[in-house]
Coordinates of C-alpha atoms in Angstrom, one line a residue:
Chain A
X1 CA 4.5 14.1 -14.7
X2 CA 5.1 12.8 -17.9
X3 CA 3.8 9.3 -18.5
X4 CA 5.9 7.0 -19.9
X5 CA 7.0 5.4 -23.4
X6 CA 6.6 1.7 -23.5
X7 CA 3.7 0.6 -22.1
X8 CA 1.2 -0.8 -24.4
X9 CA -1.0 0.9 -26.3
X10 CA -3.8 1.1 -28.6
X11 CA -3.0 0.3 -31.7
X12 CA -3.7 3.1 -34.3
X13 CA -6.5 1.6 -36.2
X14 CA -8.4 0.6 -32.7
X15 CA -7.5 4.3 -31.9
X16 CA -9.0 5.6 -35.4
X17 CA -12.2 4.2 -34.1
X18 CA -12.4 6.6 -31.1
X19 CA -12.2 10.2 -32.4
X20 CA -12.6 13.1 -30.0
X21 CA -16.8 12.8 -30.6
X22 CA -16.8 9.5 -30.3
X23 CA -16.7 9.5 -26.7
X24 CA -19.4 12.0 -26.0
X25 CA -22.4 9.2 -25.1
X26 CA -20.3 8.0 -22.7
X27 CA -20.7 10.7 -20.1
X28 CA -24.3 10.5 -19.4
X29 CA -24.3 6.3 -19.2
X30 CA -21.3 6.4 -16.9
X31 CA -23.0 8.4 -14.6
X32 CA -25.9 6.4 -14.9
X33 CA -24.0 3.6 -13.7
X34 CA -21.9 5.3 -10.8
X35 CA -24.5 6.7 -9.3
X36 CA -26.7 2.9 -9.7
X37 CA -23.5 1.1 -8.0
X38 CA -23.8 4.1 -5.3
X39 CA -27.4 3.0 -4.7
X40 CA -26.6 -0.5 -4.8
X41 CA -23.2 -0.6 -2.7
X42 CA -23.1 2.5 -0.2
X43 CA -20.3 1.8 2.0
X44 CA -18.0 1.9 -1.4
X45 CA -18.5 5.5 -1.8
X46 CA -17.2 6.1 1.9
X47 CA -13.9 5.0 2.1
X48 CA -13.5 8.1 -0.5
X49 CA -14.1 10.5 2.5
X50 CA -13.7 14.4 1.8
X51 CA -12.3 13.4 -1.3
X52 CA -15.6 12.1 -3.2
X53 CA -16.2 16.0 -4.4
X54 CA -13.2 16.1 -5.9
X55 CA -13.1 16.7 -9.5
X56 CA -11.0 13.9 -11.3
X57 CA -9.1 14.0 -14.7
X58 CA -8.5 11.0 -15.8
X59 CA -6.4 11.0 -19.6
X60 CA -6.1 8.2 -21.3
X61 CA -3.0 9.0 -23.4
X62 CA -4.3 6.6 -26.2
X63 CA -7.6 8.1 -26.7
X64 CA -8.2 11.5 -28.2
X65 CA -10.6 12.6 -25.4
X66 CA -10.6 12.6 -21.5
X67 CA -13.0 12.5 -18.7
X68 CA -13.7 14.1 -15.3
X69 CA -15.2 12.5 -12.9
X70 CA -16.8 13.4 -9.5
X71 CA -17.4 10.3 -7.7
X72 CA -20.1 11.3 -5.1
X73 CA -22.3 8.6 -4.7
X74 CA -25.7 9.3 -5.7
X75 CA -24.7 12.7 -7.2
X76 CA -21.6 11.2 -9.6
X77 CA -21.0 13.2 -12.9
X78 CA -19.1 12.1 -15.5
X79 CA -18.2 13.9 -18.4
X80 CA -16.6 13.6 -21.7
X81 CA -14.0 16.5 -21.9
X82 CA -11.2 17.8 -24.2
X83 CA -7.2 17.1 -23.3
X84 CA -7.4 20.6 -22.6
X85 CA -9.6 20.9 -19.3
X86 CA -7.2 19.0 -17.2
X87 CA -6.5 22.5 -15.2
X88 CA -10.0 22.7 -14.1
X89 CA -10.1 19.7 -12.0
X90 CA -8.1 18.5 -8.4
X91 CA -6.3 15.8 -9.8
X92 CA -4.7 14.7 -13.0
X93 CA -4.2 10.8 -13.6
X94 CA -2.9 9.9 -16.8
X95 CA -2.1 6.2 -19.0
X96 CA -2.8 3.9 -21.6
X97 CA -6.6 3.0 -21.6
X98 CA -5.8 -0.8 -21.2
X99 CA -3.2 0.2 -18.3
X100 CA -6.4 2.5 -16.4
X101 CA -8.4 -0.5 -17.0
X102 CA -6.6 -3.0 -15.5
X103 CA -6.2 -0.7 -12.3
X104 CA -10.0 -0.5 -12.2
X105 CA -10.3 -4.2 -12.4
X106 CA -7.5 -5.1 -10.6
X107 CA -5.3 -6.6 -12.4
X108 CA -2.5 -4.5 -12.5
X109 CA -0.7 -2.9 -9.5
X110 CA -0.9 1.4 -9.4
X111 CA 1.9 1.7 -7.0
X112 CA 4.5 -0.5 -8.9
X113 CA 2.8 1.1 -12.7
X114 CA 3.2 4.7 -11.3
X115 CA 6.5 3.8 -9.5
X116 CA 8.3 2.9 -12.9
X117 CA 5.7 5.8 -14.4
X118 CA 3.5 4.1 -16.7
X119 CA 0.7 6.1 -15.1
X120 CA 1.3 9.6 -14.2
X121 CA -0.6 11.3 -11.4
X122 CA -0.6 15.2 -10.7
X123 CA -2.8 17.3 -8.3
X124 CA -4.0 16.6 -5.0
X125 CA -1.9 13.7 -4.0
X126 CA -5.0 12.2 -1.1
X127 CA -7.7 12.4 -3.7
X128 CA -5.5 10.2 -5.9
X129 CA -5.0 7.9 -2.9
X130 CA -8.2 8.0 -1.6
X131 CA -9.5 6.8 -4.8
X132 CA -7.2 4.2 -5.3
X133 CA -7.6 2.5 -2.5
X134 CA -11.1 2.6 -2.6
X135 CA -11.0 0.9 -6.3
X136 CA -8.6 -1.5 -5.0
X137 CA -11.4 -2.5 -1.9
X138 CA -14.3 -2.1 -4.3
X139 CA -13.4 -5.1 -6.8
X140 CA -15.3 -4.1 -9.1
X141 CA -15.9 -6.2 -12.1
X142 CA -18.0 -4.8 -15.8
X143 CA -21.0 -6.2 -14.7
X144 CA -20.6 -4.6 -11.6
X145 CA -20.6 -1.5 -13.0
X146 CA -23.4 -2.1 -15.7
X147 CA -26.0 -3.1 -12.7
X148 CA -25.9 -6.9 -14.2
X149 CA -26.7 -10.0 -11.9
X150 CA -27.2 -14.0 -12.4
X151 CA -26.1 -15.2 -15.7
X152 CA -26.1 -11.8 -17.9
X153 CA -23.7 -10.5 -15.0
X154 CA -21.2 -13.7 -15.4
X155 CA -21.8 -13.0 -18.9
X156 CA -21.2 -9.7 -19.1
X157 CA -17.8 -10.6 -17.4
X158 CA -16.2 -13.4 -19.2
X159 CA -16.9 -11.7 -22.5
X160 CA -15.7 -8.1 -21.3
X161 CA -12.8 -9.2 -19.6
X162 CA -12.1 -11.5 -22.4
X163 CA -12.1 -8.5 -24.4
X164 CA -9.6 -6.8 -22.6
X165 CA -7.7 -9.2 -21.9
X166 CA -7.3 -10.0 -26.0
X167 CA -6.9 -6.3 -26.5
X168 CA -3.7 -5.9 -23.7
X169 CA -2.2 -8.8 -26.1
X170 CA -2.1 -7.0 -29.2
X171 CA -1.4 -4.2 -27.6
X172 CA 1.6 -5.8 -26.2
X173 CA 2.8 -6.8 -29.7
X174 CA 1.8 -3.9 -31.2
X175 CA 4.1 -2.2 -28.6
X176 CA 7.0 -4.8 -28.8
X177 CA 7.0 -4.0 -33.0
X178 CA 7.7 -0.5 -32.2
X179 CA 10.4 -0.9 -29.6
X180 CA 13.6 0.0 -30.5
X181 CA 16.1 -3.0 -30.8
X182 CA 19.7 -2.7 -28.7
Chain B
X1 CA 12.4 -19.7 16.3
X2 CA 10.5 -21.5 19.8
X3 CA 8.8 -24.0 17.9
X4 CA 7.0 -25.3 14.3
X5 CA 7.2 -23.3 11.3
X6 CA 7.9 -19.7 10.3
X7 CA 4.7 -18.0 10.4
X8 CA 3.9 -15.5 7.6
X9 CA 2.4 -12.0 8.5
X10 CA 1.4 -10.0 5.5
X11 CA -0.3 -6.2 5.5
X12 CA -3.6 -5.5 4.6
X13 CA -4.7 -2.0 4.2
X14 CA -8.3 -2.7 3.0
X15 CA -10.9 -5.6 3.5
X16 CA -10.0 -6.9 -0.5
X17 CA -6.1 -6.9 0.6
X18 CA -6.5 -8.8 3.7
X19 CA -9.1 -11.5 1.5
X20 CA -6.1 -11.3 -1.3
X21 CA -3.7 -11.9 1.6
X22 CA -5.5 -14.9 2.7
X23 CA -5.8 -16.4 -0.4
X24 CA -2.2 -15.8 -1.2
X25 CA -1.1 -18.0 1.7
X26 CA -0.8 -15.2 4.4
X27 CA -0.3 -17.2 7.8
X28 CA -1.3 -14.2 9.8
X29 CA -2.7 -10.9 8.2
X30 CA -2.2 -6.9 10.5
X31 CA -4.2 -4.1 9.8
X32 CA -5.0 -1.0 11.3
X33 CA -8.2 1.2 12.2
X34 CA -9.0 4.1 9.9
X35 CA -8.0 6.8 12.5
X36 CA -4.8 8.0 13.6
X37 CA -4.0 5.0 16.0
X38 CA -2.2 3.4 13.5
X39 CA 0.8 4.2 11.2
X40 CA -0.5 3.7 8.1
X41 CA -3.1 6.2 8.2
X42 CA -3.7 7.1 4.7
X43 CA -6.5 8.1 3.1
X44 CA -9.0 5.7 1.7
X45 CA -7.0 2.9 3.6
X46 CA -7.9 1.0 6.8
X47 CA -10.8 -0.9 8.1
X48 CA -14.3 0.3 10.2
X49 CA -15.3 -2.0 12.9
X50 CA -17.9 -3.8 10.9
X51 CA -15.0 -4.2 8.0
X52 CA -12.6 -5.7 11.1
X53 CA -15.4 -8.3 12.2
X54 CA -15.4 -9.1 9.1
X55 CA -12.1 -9.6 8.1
X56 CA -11.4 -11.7 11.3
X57 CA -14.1 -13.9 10.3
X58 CA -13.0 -14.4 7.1
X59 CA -9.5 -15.3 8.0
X60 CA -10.2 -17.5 10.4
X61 CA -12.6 -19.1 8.5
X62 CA -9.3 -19.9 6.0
X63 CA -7.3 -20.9 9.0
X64 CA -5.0 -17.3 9.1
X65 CA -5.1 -15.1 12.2
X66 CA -5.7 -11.4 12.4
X67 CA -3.0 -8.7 13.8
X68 CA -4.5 -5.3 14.6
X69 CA -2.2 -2.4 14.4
X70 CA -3.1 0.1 17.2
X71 CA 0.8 1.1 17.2
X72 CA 1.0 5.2 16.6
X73 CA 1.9 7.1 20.3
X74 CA -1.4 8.0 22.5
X75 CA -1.4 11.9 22.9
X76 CA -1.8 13.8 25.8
X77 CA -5.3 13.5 27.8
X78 CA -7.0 12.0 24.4
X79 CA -5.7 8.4 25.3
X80 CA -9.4 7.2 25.3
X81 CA -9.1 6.6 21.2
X82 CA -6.2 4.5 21.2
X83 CA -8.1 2.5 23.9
X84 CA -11.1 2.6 22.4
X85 CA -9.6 0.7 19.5
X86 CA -8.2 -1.8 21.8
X87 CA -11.7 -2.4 22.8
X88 CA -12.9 -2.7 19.4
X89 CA -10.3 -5.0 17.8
X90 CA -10.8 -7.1 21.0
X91 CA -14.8 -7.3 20.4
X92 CA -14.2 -8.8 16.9
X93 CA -12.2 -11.4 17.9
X94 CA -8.7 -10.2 16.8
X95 CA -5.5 -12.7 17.7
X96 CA -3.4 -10.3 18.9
X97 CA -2.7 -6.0 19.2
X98 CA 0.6 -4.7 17.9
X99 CA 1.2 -1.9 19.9
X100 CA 4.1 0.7 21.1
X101 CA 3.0 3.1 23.9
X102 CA 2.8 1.6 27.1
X103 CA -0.7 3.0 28.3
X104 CA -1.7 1.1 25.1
X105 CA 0.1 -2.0 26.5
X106 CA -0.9 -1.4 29.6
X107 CA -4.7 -1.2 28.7
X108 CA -4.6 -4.4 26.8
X109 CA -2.5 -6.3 29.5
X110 CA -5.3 -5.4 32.0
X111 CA -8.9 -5.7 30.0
X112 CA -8.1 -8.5 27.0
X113 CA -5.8 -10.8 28.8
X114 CA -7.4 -13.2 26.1
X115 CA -5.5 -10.8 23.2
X116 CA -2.1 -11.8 22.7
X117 CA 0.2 -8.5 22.9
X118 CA 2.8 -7.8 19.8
X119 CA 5.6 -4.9 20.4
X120 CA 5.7 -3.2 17.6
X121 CA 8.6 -2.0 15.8
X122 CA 7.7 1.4 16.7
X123 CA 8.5 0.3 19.9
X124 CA 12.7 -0.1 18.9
X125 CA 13.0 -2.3 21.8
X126 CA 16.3 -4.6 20.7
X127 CA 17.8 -5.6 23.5
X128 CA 17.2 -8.7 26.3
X129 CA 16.4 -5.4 28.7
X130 CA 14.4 -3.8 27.2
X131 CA 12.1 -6.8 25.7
X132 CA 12.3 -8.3 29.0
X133 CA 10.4 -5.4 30.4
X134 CA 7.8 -5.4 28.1
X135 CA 7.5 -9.2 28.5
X136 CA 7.2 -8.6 32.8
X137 CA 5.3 -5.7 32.8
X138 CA 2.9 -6.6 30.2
X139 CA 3.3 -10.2 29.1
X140 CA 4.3 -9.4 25.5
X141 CA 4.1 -12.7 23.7
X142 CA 6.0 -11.2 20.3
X143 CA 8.3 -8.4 19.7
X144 CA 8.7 -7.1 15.8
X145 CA 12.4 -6.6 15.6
X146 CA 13.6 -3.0 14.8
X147 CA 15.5 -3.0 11.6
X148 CA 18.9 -2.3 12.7
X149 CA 20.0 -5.8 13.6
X150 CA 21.6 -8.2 12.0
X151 CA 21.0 -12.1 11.4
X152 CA 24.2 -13.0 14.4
X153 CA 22.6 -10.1 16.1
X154 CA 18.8 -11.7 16.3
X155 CA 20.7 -15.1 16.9
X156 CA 22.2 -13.7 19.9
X157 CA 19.0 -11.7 20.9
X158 CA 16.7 -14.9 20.6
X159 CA 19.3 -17.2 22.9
X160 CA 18.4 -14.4 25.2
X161 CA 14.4 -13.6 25.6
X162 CA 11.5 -15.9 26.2
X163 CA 9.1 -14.3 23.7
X164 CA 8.8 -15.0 20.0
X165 CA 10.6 -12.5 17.6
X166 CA 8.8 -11.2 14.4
X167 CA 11.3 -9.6 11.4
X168 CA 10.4 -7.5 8.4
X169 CA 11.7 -9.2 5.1
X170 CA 10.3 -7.3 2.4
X171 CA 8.7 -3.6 1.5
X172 CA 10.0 0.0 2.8
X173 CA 12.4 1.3 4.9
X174 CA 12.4 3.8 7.9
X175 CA 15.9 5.5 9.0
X176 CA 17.5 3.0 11.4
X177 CA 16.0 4.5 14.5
X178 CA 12.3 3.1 14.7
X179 CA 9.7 5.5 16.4
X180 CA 11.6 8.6 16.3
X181 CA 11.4 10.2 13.2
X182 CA 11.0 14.4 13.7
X183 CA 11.6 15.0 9.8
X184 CA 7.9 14.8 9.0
X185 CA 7.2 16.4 11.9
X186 CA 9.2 19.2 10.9
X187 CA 8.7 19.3 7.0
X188 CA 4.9 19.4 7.2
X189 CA 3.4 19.5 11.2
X190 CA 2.5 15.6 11.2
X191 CA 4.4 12.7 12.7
X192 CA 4.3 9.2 11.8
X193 CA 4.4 7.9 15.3
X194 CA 1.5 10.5 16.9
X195 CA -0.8 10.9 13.3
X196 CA 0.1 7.9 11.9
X197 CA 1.3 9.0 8.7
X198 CA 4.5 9.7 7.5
X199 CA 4.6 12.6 4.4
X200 CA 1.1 13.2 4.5
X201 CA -0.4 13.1 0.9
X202 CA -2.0 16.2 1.1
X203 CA 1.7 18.1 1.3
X204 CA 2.5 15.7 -1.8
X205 CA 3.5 17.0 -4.8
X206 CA 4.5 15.9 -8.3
X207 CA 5.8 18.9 -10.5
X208 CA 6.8 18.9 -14.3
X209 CA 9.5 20.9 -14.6
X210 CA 12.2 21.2 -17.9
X211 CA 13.8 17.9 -18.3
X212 CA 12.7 16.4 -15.0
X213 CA 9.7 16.1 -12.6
X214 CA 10.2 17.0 -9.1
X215 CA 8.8 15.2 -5.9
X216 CA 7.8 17.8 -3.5
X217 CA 7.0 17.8 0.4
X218 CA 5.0 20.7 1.8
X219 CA 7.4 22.9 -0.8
X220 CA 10.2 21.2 0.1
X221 CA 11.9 19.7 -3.1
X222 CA 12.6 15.6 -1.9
X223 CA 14.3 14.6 -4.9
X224 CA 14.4 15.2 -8.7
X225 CA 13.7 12.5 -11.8
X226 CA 14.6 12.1 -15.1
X227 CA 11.9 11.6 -17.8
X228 CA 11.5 8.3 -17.6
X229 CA 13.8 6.8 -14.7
X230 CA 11.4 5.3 -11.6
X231 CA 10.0 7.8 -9.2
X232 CA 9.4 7.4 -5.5
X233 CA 7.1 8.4 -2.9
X234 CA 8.6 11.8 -1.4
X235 CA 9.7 10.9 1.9
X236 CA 12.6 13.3 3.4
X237 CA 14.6 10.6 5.0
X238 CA 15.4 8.9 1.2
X239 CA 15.4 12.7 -0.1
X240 CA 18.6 13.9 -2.5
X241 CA 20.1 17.1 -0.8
X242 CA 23.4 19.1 -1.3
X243 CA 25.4 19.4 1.3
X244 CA 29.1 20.5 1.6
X245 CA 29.1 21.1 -2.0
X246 CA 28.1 17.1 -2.9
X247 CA 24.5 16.0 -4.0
X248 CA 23.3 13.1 -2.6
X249 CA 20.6 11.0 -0.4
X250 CA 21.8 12.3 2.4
X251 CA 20.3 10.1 5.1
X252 CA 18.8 7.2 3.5
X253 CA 19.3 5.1 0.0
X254 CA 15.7 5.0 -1.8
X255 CA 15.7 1.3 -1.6
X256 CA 13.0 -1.4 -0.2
X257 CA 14.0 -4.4 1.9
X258 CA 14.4 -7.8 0.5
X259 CA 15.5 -10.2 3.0
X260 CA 13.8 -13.0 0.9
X261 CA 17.8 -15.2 0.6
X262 CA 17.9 -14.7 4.4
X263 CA 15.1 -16.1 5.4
X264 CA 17.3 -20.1 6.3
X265 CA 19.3 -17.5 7.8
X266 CA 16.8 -15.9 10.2
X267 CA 14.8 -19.2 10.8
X268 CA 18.5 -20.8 12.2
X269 CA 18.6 -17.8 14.2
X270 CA 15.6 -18.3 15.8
X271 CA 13.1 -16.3 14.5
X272 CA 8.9 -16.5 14.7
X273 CA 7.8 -14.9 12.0
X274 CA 8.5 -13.1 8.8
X275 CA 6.7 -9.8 8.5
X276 CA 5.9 -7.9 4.8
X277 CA 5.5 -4.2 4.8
X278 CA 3.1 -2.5 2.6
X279 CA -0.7 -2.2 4.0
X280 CA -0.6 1.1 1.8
X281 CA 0.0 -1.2 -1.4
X282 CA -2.7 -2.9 -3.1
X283 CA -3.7 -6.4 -4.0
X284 CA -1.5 -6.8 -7.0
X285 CA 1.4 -6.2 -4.4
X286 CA 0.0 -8.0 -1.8
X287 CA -0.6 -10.9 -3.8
X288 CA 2.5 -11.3 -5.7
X289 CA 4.4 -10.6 -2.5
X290 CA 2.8 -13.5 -0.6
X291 CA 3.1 -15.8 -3.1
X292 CA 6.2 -15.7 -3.5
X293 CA 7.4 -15.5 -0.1
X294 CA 4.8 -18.0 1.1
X295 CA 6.8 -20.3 -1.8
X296 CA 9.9 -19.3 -0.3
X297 CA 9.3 -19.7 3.3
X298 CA 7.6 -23.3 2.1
X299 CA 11.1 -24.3 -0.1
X300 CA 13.6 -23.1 3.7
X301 CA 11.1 -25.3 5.6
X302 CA 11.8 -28.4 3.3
X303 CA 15.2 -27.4 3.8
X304 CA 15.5 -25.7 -0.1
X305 CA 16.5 -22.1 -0.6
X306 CA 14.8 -19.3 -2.3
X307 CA 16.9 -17.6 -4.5
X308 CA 14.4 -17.1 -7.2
X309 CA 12.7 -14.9 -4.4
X310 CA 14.9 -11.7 -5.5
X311 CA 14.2 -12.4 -9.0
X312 CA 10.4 -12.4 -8.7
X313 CA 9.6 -9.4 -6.2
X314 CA 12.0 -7.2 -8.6
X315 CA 9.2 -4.9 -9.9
X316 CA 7.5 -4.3 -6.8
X317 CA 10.1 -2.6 -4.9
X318 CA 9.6 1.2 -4.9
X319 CA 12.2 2.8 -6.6
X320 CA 12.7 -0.4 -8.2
X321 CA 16.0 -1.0 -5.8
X322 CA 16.7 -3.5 -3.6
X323 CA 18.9 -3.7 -0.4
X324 CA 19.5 -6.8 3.0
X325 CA 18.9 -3.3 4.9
X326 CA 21.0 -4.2 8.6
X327 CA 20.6 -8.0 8.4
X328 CA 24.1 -7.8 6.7
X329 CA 25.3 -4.9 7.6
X330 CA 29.1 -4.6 8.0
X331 CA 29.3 -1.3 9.7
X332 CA 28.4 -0.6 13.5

């Protein structure tokens, strides 16, 4: 399914930032820390059932690379990976980074973004379901997912989510500028 | 309505959705088990009997009560599950048990006498009769009003029973017989009243195809999308089909329930408590649905109205359509 047009985006020069090798560290520290919040919060892992060997591709539209992910606890991968390995894996989700973001911290909805098809999910339809809700139950915050606790962890959170939050803004005008006027 | 205020009971499909719930201003919170004896048995959704505990101790801790689902059908010689989960939502201090299938009923009546007994709307019991046997043959103290009646209807219905009513006001809608629904059944081998779900995800599909993406149910083509226009969940009941030459949704408008202007109407005629449908939607939903019907319900109380209500909740219909479903219906 074909995400849509008018969510907000990137803007290009934040995009320039990010080519395709740009991303490549990534993969080893996000499995680091998957497989550290496994250790640290079990019973997160098992609301995923069956479904935490499933191999997930998850695109953000606005970058120019893509990662799977294979949220099994203890044995999470994550990998950087081309736009073009998407047939390799069990489920497809795709959006603007900021939008995936949100749904990992919760501040957006999935059902009501992928309802009016901001995100776009193809594949195994339970894996994306099982993974959703179990992102929705974990509320996870960026300090829970760098290991951080006490004052670096509030830290951690106020100045990432700050981040974000600053970042959805001028994505939001960035997005507005370039919508077409009635 | 018996007495006091209209009581809000909002779904919860995880432990964070029921805290969200809560915190929203949920008066009363139901949720389900993470097996098939409830109806919303998705995957990744529902709660473990440590995750029930606690919930329930969490609500009451903020003053809300806790509503356990154990409302699917009991199957043949296996009825020891759907009792078993009596048991366990009784043993962490749940309010009440929404169930459907009399040995379920039955069970609770005779071991948790200190668990007040909801009929579920799976249960499609809509008349003085029928609730009136539920009430003398288990001492039902709620029944969740089937969604085929409208407001004069309920008025009428609540001048007639003893026990408190409960009626949906927001979130999706079944085909106007509750409980009976074979078109799962026959599309992909699962019902939504014995397995709890209704279009299992696993027989989901979303296909790209030329200038459209099509929703599929175990092969079966549900209903077809332009780039670009809202999608919806796949169920067959709100499928487009062709028949007799015409294309249309041939049993059921994809549209959600807002009875959010109705609710001065259904608290004249007598009803409990307002119920939101959605434990399979997450906190964002849960949240903004609360709060604005907790607003709402708050404004009819001071004797306001709650216009604004349809305004607000816009977005988080699926489908992005809205309908009064039966509560105004003008057709028999």
């Amino acid at each position: 399914m074909v995400a849509g047009n008018t969510e907000p985006r990137l803007p290009a020069v934040v995009r320039h930032l990010f080519p395709a090798f740009a991303g490549l560290p990534l993969g080893p520290l996000l499995t680091l820390s998957l497989r550290s919040l496994a250790g640290r919060q079990p019973r997160l892992f098992e609301r995923l059932g069956e479904h935490r060997t499933a191999c997930y591709f998850i695109d953000p539209v606005d970058l120019a690379f893509a990662f799977t992910v294979v949220p099994d606890a203890e044995r999470s991968i994550v990998r950087v990976v081309r736009k073009s390995e998407a047939a390799t894996s069990s489920v497809q989700i795709r959006g603007p980074i900021l939008t995936l973001l949100s749904l990992l911290d919760g501040t957006l909805d999935g059902d009501a973004l992928f309802f009016s098809r901001i995100i776009s999910i193809s594949g195994r339809t339970e894996a994306v379901l099982a993974l959703r809700n179990t992102i929705e139950d974990a509320e996870l915050s960026p300090a829970d997912l760098l290991g951080l606790r006490g004052f670096l962890a509030r830290f951690a959170d106020t100045g990432i989510l700050g981040a974000l939050s600053v970042a959805r803004q001028m994505a939001d005008r960035n997005s507005r500028r370039k919508a077409p006027v009635a | 309505m018996k007495s006091g205020r209209m009581e809000l009971v909002c779904p919860a499909g995880t432990p964070a959705t029921l805290r969200a719930a809560v915190q929203a201003g949920a008066d009363a919170v139901y949720c389900g088990f993470r097996d098939e004896t409830n109806a919303r048995n998705f995957p990744g959704l529902n709660f473990s009997r440590e995750e029930l505990a606690e919930g329930v101790r969490f609500a009451h801790d903020h003053g809300s009560k806790v509503l356990v689902a154990i409302n699917t059908f009991a199957r043949v010689n296996d009825v020891d599950l759907w009792k078993k989960a009596a048991d366990t939502a009784a043993e962490c201090g749940a309010n009440a048990i929404i169930a459907a299938d009399i040995a379920v009923l039955d069970h609770v009546a005779k071991n948790h006498k200190q668990v007040r007994l909801h009929l579920s709307v799976q249960a499609a019991a809509a008349t003085p009769e029928a609730i009136g046997f539920y009430a003398t043959s288990f001492g039902i103290r709620r029944v969740v009003l089937p969604r085929v009646l409208s407001v004069q209807e309920i008025a009428a219905l609540n001048r007639a029973i003893e026990v408190e009513t409960e009626a949906f006001v927001f979130g999706g809608l079944c085909v106007m017989i509750e409980g009976r629904c074979y078109l799962s059944s026959y599309a992909t081998g699962k019902s939504p009243n014995l397995n709890g779900v209704c279009s299992p995800p696993e027989m989901v599909s979303y296909d790209d195809e030329p200038n459209s993406t099509a929703a599929r149910l175990s092969g079966f083509t549900i209903d077809r999308y332009e780039p670009g226009e809202p999608v919806g969940y796949p169920t067959l009941c709100k499928g487009k089909f062709k028949a007799g030459g015409k294309t249309s949704y041939l049993f059921e408008d994809p549209v959600s329930l807002n009875a959010g202007g109705m609710i001065a109407g259904l608290k004249a005629a007598g009803v409990t408590a307002l119920k939101i449908e959605g434990r399979q939607r997450g906190k964002g939903y849960v949240t903004e649905v609360v709060h604005a019907f907790r607003k709402a319900v708050d404004a009819v109380g001071q004797g306001g109205d709650a216009i604004e209500i349809d305004r607000i909740l816009a977005g988080q219909s699926e489908g992005s359509r809205q309908t009064a479903g039966a509560y105004s219906k003008k057709w028999r």
